[in-house]
Tab-separated table of C-alpha atoms and ligand atoms in Angstrom:
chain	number	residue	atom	x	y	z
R	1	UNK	CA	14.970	-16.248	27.340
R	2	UNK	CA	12.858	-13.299	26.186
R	3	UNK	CA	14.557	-9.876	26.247
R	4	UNK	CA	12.548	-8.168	28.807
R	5	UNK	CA	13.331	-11.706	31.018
R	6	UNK	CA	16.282	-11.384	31.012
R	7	UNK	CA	16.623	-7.652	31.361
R	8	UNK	CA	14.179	-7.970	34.290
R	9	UNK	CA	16.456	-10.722	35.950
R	10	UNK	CA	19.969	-9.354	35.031
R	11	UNK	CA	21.167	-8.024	38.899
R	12	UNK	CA	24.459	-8.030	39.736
R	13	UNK	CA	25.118	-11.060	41.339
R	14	UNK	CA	28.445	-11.333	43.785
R	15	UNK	CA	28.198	-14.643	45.477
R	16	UNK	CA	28.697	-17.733	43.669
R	17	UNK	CA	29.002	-21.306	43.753
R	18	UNK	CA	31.962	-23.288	42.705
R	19	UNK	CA	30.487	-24.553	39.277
R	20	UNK	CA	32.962	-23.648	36.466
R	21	UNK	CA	31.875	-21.405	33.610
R	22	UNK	CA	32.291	-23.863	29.777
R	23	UNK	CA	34.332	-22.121	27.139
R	24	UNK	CA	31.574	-22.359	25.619
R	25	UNK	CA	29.749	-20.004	27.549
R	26	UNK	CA	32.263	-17.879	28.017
R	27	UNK	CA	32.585	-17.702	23.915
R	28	UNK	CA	28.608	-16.949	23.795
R	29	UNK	CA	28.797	-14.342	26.605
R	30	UNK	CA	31.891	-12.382	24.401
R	31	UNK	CA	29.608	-13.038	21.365
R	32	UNK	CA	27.012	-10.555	22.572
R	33	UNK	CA	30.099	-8.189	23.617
R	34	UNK	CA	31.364	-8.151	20.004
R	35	UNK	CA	27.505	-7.381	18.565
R	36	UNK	CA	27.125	-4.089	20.762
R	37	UNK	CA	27.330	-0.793	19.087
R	38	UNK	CA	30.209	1.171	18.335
R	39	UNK	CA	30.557	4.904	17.145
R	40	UNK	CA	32.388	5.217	14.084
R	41	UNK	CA	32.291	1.436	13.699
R	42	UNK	CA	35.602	1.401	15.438
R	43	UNK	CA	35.145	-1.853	17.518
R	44	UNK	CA	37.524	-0.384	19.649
R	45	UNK	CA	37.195	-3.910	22.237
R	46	UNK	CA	39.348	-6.634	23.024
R	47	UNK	CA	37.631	-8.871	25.648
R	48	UNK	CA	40.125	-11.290	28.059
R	49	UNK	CA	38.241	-14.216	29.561
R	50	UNK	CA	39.947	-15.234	32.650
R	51	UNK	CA	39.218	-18.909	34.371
R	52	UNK	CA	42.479	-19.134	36.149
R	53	UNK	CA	42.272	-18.928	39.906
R	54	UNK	CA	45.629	-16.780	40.389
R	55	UNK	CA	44.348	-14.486	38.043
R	56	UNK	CA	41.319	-13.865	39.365
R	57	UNK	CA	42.945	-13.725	43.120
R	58	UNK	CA	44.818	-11.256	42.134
R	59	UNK	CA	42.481	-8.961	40.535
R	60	UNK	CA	40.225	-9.354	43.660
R	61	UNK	CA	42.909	-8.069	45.573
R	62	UNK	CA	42.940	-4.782	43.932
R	63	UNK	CA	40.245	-2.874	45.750
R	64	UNK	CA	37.538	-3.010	47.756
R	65	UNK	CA	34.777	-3.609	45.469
R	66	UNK	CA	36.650	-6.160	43.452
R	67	UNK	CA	37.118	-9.048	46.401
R	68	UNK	CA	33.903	-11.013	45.259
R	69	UNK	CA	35.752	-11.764	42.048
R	70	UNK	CA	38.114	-14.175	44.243
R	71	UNK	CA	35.435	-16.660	44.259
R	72	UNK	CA	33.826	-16.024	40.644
R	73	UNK	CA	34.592	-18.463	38.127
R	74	UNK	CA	35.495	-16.430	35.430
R	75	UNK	CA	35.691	-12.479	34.958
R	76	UNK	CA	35.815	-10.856	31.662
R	77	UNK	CA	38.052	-8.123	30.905
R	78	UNK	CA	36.811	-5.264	28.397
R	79	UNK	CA	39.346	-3.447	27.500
R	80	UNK	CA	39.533	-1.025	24.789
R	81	UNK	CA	42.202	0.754	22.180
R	82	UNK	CA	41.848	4.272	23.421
R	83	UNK	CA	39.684	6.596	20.864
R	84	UNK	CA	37.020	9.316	21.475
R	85	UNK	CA	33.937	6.838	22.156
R	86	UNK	CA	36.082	4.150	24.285
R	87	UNK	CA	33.936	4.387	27.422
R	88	UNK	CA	30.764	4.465	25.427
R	89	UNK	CA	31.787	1.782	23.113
R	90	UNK	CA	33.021	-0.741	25.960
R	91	UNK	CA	30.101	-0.284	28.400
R	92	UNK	CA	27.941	-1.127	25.602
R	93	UNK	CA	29.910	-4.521	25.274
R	94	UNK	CA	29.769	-4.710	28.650
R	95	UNK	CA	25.722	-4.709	28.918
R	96	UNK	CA	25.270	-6.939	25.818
R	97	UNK	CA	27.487	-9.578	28.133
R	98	UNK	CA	25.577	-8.869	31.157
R	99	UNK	CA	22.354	-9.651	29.393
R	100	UNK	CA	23.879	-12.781	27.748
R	101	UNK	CA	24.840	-14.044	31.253
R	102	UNK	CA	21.556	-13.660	32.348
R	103	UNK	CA	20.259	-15.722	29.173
R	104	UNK	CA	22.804	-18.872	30.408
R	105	UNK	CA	21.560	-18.488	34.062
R	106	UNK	CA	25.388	-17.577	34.618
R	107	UNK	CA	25.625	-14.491	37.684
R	108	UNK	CA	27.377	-11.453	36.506
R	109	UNK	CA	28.498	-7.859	38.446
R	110	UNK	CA	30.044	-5.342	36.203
R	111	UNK	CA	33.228	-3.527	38.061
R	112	UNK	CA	35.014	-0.520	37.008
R	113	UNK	CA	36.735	0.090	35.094
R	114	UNK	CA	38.176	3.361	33.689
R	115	UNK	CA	39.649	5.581	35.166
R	116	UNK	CA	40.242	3.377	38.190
R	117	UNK	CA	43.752	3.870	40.247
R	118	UNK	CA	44.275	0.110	39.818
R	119	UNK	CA	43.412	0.506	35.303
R	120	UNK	CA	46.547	0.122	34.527
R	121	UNK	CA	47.902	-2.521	36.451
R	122	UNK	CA	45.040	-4.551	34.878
R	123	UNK	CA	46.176	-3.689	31.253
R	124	UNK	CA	49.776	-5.151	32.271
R	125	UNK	CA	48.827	-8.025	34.072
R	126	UNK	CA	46.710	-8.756	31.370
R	127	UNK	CA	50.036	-8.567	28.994
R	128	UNK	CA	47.395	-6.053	27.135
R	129	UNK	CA	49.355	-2.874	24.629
R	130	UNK	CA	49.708	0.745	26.935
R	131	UNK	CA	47.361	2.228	24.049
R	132	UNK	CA	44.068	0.013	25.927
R	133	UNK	CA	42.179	1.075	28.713
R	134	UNK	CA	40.493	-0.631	31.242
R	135	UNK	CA	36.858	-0.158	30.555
R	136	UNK	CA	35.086	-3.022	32.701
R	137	UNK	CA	36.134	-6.498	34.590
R	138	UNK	CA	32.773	-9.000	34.607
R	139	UNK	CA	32.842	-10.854	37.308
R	140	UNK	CA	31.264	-14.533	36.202
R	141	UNK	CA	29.175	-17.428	38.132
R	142	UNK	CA	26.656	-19.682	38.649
R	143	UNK	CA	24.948	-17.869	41.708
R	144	UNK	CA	25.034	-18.967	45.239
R	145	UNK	CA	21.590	-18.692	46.888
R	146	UNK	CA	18.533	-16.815	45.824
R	147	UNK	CA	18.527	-13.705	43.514
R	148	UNK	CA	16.485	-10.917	44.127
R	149	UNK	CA	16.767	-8.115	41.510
R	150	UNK	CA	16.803	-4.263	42.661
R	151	UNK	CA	14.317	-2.823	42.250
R	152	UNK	CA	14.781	0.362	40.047
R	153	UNK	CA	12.813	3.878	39.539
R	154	UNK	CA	9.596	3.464	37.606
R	155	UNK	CA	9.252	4.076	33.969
R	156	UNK	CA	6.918	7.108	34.265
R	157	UNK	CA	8.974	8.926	36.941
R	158	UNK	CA	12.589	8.241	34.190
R	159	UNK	CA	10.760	8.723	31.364
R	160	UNK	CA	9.664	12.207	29.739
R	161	UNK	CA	7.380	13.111	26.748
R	162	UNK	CA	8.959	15.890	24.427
R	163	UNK	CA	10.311	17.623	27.154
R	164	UNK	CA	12.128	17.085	30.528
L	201	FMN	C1	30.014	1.563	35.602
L	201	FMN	C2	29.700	0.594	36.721
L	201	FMN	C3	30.697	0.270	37.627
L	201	FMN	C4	30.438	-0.626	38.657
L	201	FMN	N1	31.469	-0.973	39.487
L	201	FMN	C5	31.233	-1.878	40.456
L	201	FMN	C6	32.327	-2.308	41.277
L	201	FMN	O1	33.463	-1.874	41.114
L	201	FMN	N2	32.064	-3.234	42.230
L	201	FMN	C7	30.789	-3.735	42.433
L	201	FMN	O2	30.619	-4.564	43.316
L	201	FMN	N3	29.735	-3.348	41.652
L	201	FMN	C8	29.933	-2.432	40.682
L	201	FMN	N4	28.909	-2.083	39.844
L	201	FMN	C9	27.559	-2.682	40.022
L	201	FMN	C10	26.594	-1.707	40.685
L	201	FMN	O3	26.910	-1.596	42.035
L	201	FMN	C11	25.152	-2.226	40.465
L	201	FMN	O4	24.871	-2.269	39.079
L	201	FMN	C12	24.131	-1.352	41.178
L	201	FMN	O5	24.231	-1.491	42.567
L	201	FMN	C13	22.689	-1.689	40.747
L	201	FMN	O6	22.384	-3.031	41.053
L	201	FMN	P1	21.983	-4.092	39.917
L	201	FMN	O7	23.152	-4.252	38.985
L	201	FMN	O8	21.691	-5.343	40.675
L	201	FMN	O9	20.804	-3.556	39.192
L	201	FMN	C14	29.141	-1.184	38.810
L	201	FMN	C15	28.144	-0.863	37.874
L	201	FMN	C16	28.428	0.008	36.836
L	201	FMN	C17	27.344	0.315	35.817
């Protein structure tokens, strides 16, 4: 898939069929993740792929914008060692796998993430050292059902020439 394609078609996607995600997949989705910038070259990531079904029941269970990820297939965890750029570094990761989902045809929602009340429970369920932080979860599957991307604010009204 081109790179405008798939940028174009990347939406977040929170319904999804029972189709399991390959390793493989799931290998090529963290291989765009580990090929996003980083300041300082830290490559401050670690990424967890989760398939198992208790795992991902009981992150869905730990707010209200996380429940989809009961019925996802997989969910990525970005997590990252805790440095100036963290945030920056690990939604950059996060993107690159969004846009590789999109490539495989695989659904993807990004959820937050830092700073969120249930962060650290993530880290330690995840068995994860207290020094990483929560950056995203992916929530991963084949869609259910049509996808319609959102439409989004129009280049020439975001975009401005030498000055704002
Ligand atoms: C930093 C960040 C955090 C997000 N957290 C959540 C979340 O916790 N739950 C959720 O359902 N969607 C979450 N989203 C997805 C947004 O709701 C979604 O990107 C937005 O509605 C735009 O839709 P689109 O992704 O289809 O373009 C998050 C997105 C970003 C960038």
């Amino acid at each position: 898939m081109e790179l405008f394609e798939a940028l174009r078609n990347r939406t977040s996607v929170r319904s999804y069929s029972d189709q399991p995600i390959s390793k493989e997949d799931l290998t090529r989705i963290a291989e765009a993740g580990r090929l996003a910038p980083t300041a300082r070259g830290e490559e401050p990531w670690e990424f967890v792929a989760i398939t198992d079904k208790n795992t991902l029941s009981t992150l869905a269970s730990l707010g209200q914008n996380t429940r989809f990820l009961g019925d996802a297939a997989a969910a990525i965890v970005v997590l990252c060692k805790e440095s100036k750029y963290y945030v920056e570094d690990g939604a950059a990761a996060t993107q690159n796998m969004l846009l590789a989902a999109t490539e495989l045809g695989i659904g993807s929602c990004w959820i937050a993430g830092d700073k969120k009340p249930y962060a650290e429970e993530v880290v330690s369920l995840l068995n994860a050292p207290k020094e990483y932080k929560l950056v995203s979860i992916i929530a991963l599957g084949y869609p259910q059902g049509e996808i319609t991307p959102h439409s989004k604010r129009a280049v020439d009204e975001v975009l401005h020439f030498e000055k704002f």
